[in-house]
């Protein structure tokens, strides 16, 4: 079955096939990506030692960004049970964990939360981090999940793309 939309005055035509619609696959957003074929390394296996003795998730952040450093300080201050570890994206461990998450090792465009079995990026990472810290943030994260992902990531990207201009940068990581 096909559906066709026509607009008056010769506008754009859109033809959508129901078969094409049904064959689309939804993929989970926050899972570990398969290892990149170009480097031939299984980064999940190569970084498994990060979770052998300590299973807490690792928050990867831009170590020279003042906003990111402020975010780390905020999380530390609101994580009384120390449920999250931290690592700068620019460190060797951070680069390897980025690879584990299916990202380029020099990609410092997003905060990433790496758990033993999955990774989260952008607004999904922020909401997942909120779930780990003290009240009222887990409840706030619950309600923010009702905001569509595209809207959350749009807002996240706008702040992330302008973070150095708005908040400045440091010469070194504070951790």
PDB file of N, CA and C in Angstrom, residues 7 20 55 63 65-66 69 77 83 92 114 126 136 173:
ATOM      1  N   UNK A   7       0.704  18.635  -2.968  1.00  0.00           N
ATOM      2  CA  UNK A   7       0.363  19.960  -2.487  1.00  0.00           C
ATOM      3  C   UNK A   7      -0.123  20.807  -3.655  1.00  0.00           C
ATOM      4  N   UNK A  20       8.062   0.012   2.902  1.00  0.00           N
ATOM      5  CA  UNK A  20       9.288   0.655   3.366  1.00  0.00           C
ATOM      6  C   UNK A  20       9.148   1.064   4.827  1.00  0.00           C
ATOM      7  N   UNK A  55      32.998  -1.668  39.154  1.00  0.00           N
ATOM      8  CA  UNK A  55      31.941  -1.719  38.135  1.00  0.00           C
ATOM      9  C   UNK A  55      31.180  -0.406  37.987  1.00  0.00           C
ATOM     10  N   UNK A  63      38.142  17.703  29.340  1.00  0.00           N
ATOM     11  CA  UNK A  63      38.937  18.149  30.475  1.00  0.00           C
ATOM     12  C   UNK A  63      39.349  19.603  30.448  1.00  0.00           C
ATOM     13  N   UNK A  65      37.270  22.084  29.149  1.00  0.00           N
ATOM     14  CA  UNK A  65      36.053  22.890  29.043  1.00  0.00           C
ATOM     15  C   UNK A  65      35.589  23.296  30.439  1.00  0.00           C
ATOM     16  N   UNK A  66      35.414  24.593  30.654  1.00  0.00           N
ATOM     17  CA  UNK A  66      34.966  25.065  31.968  1.00  0.00           C
ATOM     18  C   UNK A  66      33.571  24.567  32.304  1.00  0.00           C
ATOM     19  N   UNK A  69      34.010  20.872  33.315  1.00  0.00           N
ATOM     20  CA  UNK A  69      34.616  20.777  34.644  1.00  0.00           C
ATOM     21  C   UNK A  69      33.621  21.169  35.724  1.00  0.00           C
ATOM     22  N   UNK A  77      29.641  16.720  43.798  1.00  0.00           N
ATOM     23  CA  UNK A  77      28.986  17.287  44.978  1.00  0.00           C
ATOM     24  C   UNK A  77      27.630  16.647  45.264  1.00  0.00           C
ATOM     25  N   UNK A  83      29.011   6.960  43.169  1.00  0.00           N
ATOM     26  CA  UNK A  83      28.579   5.916  42.244  1.00  0.00           C
ATOM     27  C   UNK A  83      29.139   6.105  40.837  1.00  0.00           C
ATOM     28  N   UNK A  92      44.475   8.957  27.728  1.00  0.00           N
ATOM     29  CA  UNK A  92      44.557   7.685  26.983  1.00  0.00           C
ATOM     30  C   UNK A  92      43.394   6.767  27.349  1.00  0.00           C
ATOM     31  N   UNK A 114      30.001   5.654  30.267  1.00  0.00           N
ATOM     32  CA  UNK A 114      30.319   4.280  29.875  1.00  0.00           C
ATOM     33  C   UNK A 114      30.033   3.364  31.055  1.00  0.00           C
ATOM     34  N   UNK A 126      23.571  12.615  29.950  1.00  0.00           N
ATOM     35  CA  UNK A 126      23.227  13.541  31.035  1.00  0.00           C
ATOM     36  C   UNK A 126      22.092  12.967  31.882  1.00  0.00           C
ATOM     37  N   UNK A 136      17.034  15.485  44.043  1.00  0.00           N
ATOM     38  CA  UNK A 136      15.857  15.108  43.260  1.00  0.00           C
ATOM     39  C   UNK A 136      16.186  14.778  41.808  1.00  0.00           C
ATOM     40  N   UNK A 173      43.150  19.983  32.727  1.00  0.00           N
ATOM     41  CA  UNK A 173      42.009  19.346  33.384  1.00  0.00           C
ATOM     42  C   UNK A 173      42.154  19.494  34.898  1.00  0.00           C
TER      43      UNK A 173
END
